[in-house]
Short mmCIF file of C-alpha atoms in Angstrom, two decimals:
data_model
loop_
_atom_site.label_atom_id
_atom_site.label_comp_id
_atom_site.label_asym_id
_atom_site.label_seq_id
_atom_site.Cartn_x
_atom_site.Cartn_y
_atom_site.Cartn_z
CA UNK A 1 14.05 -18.49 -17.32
CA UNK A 2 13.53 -17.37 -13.81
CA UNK A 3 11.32 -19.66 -11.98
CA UNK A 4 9.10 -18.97 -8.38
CA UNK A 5 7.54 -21.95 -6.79
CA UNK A 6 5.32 -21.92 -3.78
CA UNK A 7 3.86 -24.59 -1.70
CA UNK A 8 1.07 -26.01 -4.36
CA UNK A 9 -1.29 -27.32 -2.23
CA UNK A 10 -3.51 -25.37 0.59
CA UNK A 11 -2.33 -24.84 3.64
CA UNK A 12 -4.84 -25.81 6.47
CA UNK A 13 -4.04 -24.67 10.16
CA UNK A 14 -5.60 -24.38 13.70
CA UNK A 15 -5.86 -21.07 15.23
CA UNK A 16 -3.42 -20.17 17.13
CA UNK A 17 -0.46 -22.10 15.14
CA UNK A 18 2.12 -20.41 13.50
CA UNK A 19 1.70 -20.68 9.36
CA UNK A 20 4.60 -21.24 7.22
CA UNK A 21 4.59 -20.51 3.57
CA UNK A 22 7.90 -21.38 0.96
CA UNK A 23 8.91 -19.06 -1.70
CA UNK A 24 11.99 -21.31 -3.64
CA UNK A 25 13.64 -19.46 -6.66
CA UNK A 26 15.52 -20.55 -9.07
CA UNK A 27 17.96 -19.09 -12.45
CA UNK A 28 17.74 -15.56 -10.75
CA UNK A 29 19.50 -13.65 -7.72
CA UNK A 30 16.67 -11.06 -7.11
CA UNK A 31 18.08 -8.15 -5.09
CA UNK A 32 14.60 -8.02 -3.30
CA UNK A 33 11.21 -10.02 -2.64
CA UNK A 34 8.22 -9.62 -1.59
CA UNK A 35 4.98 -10.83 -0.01
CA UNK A 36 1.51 -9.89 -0.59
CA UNK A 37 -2.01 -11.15 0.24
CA UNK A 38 -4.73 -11.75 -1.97
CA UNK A 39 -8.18 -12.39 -0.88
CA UNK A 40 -10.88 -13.75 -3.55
CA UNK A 41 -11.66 -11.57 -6.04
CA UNK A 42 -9.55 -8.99 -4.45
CA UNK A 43 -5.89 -7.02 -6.07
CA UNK A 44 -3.07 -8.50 -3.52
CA UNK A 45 -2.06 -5.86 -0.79
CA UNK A 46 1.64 -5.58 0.17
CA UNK A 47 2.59 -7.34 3.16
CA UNK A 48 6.67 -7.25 3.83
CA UNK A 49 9.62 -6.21 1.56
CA UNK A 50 13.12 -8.14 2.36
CA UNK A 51 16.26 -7.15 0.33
CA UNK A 52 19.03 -9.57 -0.58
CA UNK A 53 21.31 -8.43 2.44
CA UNK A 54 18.69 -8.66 5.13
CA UNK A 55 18.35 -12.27 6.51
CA UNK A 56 15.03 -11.33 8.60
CA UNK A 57 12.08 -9.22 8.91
CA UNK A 58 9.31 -8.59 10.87
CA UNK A 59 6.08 -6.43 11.25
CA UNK A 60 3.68 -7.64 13.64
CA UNK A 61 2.74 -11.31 13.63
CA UNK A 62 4.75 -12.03 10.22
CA UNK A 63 7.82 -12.72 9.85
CA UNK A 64 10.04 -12.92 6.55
CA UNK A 65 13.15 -14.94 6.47
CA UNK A 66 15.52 -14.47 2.88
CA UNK A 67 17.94 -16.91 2.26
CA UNK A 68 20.17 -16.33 -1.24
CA UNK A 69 22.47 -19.26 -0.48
CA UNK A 70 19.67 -21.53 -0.51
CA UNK A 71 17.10 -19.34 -3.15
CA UNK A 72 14.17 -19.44 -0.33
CA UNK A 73 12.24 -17.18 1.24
CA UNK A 74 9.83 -18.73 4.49
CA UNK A 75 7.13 -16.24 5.54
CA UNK A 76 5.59 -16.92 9.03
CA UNK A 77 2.02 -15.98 10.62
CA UNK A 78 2.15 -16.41 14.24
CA UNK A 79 -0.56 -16.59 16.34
CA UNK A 80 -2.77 -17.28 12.89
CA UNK A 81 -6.29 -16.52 12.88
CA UNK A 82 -8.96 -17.47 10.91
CA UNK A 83 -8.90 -13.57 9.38
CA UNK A 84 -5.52 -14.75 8.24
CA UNK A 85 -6.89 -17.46 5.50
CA UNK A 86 -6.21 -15.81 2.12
CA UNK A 87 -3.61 -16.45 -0.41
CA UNK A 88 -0.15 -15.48 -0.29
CA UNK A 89 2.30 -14.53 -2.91
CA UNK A 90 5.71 -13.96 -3.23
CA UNK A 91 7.20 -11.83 -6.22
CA UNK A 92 10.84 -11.14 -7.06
CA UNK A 93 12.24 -8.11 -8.89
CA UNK A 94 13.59 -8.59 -12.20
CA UNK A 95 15.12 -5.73 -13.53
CA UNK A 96 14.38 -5.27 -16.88
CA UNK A 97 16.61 -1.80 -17.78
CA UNK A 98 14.61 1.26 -16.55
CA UNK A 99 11.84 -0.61 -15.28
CA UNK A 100 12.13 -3.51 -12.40
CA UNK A 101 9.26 -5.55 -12.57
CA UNK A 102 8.02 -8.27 -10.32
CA UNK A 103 7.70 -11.94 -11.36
CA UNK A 104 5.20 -13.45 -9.21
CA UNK A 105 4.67 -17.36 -7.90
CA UNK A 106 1.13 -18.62 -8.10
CA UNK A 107 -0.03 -18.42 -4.39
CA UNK A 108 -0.40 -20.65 -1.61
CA UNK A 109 -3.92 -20.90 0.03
CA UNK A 110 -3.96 -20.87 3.47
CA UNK A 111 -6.65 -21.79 5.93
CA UNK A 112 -6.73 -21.15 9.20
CA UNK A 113 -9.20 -23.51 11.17
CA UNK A 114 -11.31 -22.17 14.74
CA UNK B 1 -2.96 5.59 2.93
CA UNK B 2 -1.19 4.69 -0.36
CA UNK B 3 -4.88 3.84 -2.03
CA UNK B 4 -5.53 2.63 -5.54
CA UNK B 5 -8.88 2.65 -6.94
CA UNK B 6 -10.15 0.89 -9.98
CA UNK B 7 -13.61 1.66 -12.02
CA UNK B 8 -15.27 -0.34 -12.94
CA UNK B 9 -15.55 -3.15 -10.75
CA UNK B 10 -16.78 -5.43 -12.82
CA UNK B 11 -18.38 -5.03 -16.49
CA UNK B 12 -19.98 -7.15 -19.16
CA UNK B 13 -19.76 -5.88 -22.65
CA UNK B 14 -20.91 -7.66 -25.75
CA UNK B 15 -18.51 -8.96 -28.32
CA UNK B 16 -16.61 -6.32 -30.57
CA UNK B 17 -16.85 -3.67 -28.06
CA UNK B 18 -14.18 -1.37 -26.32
CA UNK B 19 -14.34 -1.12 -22.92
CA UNK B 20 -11.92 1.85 -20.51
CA UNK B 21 -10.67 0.60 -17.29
CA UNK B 22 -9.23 3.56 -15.13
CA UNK B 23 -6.85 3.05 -12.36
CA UNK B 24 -6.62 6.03 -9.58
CA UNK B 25 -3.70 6.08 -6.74
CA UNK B 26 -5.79 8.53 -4.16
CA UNK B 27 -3.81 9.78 -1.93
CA UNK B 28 -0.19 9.70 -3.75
CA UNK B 29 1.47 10.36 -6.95
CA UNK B 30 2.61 7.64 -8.84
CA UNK B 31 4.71 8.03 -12.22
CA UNK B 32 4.76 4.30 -13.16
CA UNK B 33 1.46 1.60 -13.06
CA UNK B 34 1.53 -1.65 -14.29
CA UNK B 35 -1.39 -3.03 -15.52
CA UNK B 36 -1.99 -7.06 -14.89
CA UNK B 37 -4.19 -9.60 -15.98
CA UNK B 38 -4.84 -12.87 -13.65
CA UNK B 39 -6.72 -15.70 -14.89
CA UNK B 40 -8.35 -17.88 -12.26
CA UNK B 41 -5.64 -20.05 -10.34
CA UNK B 42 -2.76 -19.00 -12.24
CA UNK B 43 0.00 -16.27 -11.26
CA UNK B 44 -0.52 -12.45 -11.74
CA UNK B 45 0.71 -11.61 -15.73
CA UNK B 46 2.52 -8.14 -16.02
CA UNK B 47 0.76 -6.79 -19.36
CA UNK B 48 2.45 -3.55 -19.76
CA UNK B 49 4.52 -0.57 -17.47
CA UNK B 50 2.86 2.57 -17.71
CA UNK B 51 5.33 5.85 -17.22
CA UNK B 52 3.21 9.17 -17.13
CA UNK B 53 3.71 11.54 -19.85
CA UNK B 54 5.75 8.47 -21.48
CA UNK B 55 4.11 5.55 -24.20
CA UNK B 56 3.74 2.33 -22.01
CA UNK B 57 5.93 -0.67 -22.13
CA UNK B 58 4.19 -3.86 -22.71
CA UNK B 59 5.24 -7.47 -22.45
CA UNK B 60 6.19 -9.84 -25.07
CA UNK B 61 3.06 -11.33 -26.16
CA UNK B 62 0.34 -8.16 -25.78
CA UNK B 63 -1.10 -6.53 -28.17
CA UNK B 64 -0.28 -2.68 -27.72
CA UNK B 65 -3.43 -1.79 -30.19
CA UNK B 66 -5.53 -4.38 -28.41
CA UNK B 67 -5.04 -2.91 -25.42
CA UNK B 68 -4.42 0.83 -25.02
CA UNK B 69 -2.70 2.09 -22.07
CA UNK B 70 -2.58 5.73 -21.17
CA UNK B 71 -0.97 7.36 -18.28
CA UNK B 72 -2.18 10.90 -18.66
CA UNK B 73 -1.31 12.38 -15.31
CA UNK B 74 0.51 11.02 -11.84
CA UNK B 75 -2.68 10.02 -10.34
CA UNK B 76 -4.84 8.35 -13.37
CA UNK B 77 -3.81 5.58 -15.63
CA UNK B 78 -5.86 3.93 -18.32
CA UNK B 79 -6.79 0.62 -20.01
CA UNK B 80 -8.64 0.20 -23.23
CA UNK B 81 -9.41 -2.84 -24.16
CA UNK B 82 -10.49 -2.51 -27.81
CA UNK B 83 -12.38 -4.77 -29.98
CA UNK B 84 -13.05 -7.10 -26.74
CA UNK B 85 -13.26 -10.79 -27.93
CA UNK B 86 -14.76 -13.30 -25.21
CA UNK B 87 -11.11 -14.96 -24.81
CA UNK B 88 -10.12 -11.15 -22.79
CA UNK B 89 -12.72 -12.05 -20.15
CA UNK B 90 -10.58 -12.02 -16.98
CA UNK B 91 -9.60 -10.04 -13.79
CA UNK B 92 -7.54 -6.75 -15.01
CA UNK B 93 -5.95 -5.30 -11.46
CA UNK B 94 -3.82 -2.22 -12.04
CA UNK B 95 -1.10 -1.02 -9.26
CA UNK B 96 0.79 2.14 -8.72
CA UNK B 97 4.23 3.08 -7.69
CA UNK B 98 4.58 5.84 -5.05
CA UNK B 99 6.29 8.56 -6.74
CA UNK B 100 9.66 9.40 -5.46
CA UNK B 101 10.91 5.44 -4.51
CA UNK B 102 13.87 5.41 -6.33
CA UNK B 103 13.24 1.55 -7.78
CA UNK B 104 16.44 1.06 -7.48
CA UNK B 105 18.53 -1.40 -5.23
CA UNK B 106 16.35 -0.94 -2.19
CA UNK B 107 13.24 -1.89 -4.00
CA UNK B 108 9.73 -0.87 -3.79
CA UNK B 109 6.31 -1.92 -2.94
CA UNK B 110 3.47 -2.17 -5.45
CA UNK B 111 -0.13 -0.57 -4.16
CA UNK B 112 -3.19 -2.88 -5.85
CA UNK B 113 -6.35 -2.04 -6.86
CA UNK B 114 -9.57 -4.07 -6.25
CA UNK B 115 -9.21 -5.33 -9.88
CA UNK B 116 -11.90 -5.12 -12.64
CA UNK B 117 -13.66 -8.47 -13.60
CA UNK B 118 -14.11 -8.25 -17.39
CA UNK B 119 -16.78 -10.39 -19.19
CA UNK B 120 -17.35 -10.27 -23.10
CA UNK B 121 -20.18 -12.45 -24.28
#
């Protein structure tokens, strides 16, 4: 079955430093993925979309990076700051006959310090 | 823009009760919602696809009577959760897909609600 795994453990940063969060995949060639940001308590809002033929993307401080050789997505926060600290997911489509769905990875936790 | 509301925000019901969840996109249209349940430190869980006008699709594993879905017009979807039993305590976020994205190759983005903290006692 397909399979998303993100960095388990929280990610603790200093302001100013640029985050970097892993999105491996495996059993599936997902023609998109995306990122979204969860705060506690909170539905995830979308962040970035990256399809399978676009190597790069950015809006603003983030940056997406999709890589279907290796089945890994990185997604960058420049200049972090402590707004920043929320959890991040990445979800894959999975199209499922008339209805693509998303699978989603559990999160990564990131902190960002003052 | 692309807003999705969800009432209530939180509700405690008592044991053998139903309780209606509504989700609202607010400024779009949106023909599909997908209604998810996330239990605390574990990935989102796609419950069901819900196509206005249409019967929802759920995922392997829910029960369609336990939980009623229905997508009466482009802008309000649903959730009944009937008979609640303590084990459907958990966060129930709904999100909506802007009508007119084709969901096709070129993919589409998924607009959240807040999410609706459930507690049966």
């Amino acid at each position: 079955s397909q399979k998303i795994e993100q960095n388990s453990e929280a990610l603790n940063i200093q302001e100013g430093k640029t985050a970097t969060l892993t999105c491996n995949y495996t059993n599936y060639s997902p023609a998109y993925l995306q990122w979204y940001r969860q705060d506690p308590g909170r539905g995830p809002v979308f962040l970035l979309l990256i399809r399978e033929n676009e190597k790069e993307k950015r809006k603003e401080r983030l940056k997406v990076t999709f890589d279907t050789t290796l089945k890994q997505s990185l997604f960058h926060i420049t200049a972090s700051q402590p707004a920043d600290s929320a959890t991040y997911l990445c979800a894959l489509d999975r199209n499922a006959g008339n209805n693509r769905k998303l699978i989603w990875g559990l999160g990564t936790s990131l902190a960002v310090n003052p | 823009g692309a807003v999705v509301s969800q009432h209530p925000s939180r509700v405690i019901c008592k044991s053998g009760t139903s309780v209606k969840i509504e989700c609202r996109s607010l400024d779009f249209q949106a023909t599909t919602m997908f209604w998810y349940r996330q239990f605390p430190k574990k990935s989102l869980m796609l419950m069901a696809t819900s196509n206005e006008g249409s019967k929802a699709t759920y995922e392997q594993g829910v029960e369609k009577d336990k939980f009623l879905i229905n997508h009466a017009s482009l802008t309000l979807s649903t959730l009944t959760v009937t008979s609640a039993h303590p084990e459907d305590s958990s966060f129930y976020i709904c999100s909506a897909r802007p009508t007119g994205t084709s969901g096709g190759r070129y993919g589409y983005e998924q607009y959240f609600g807040p999410g609706t903290r459930l507690t049966v006692t």
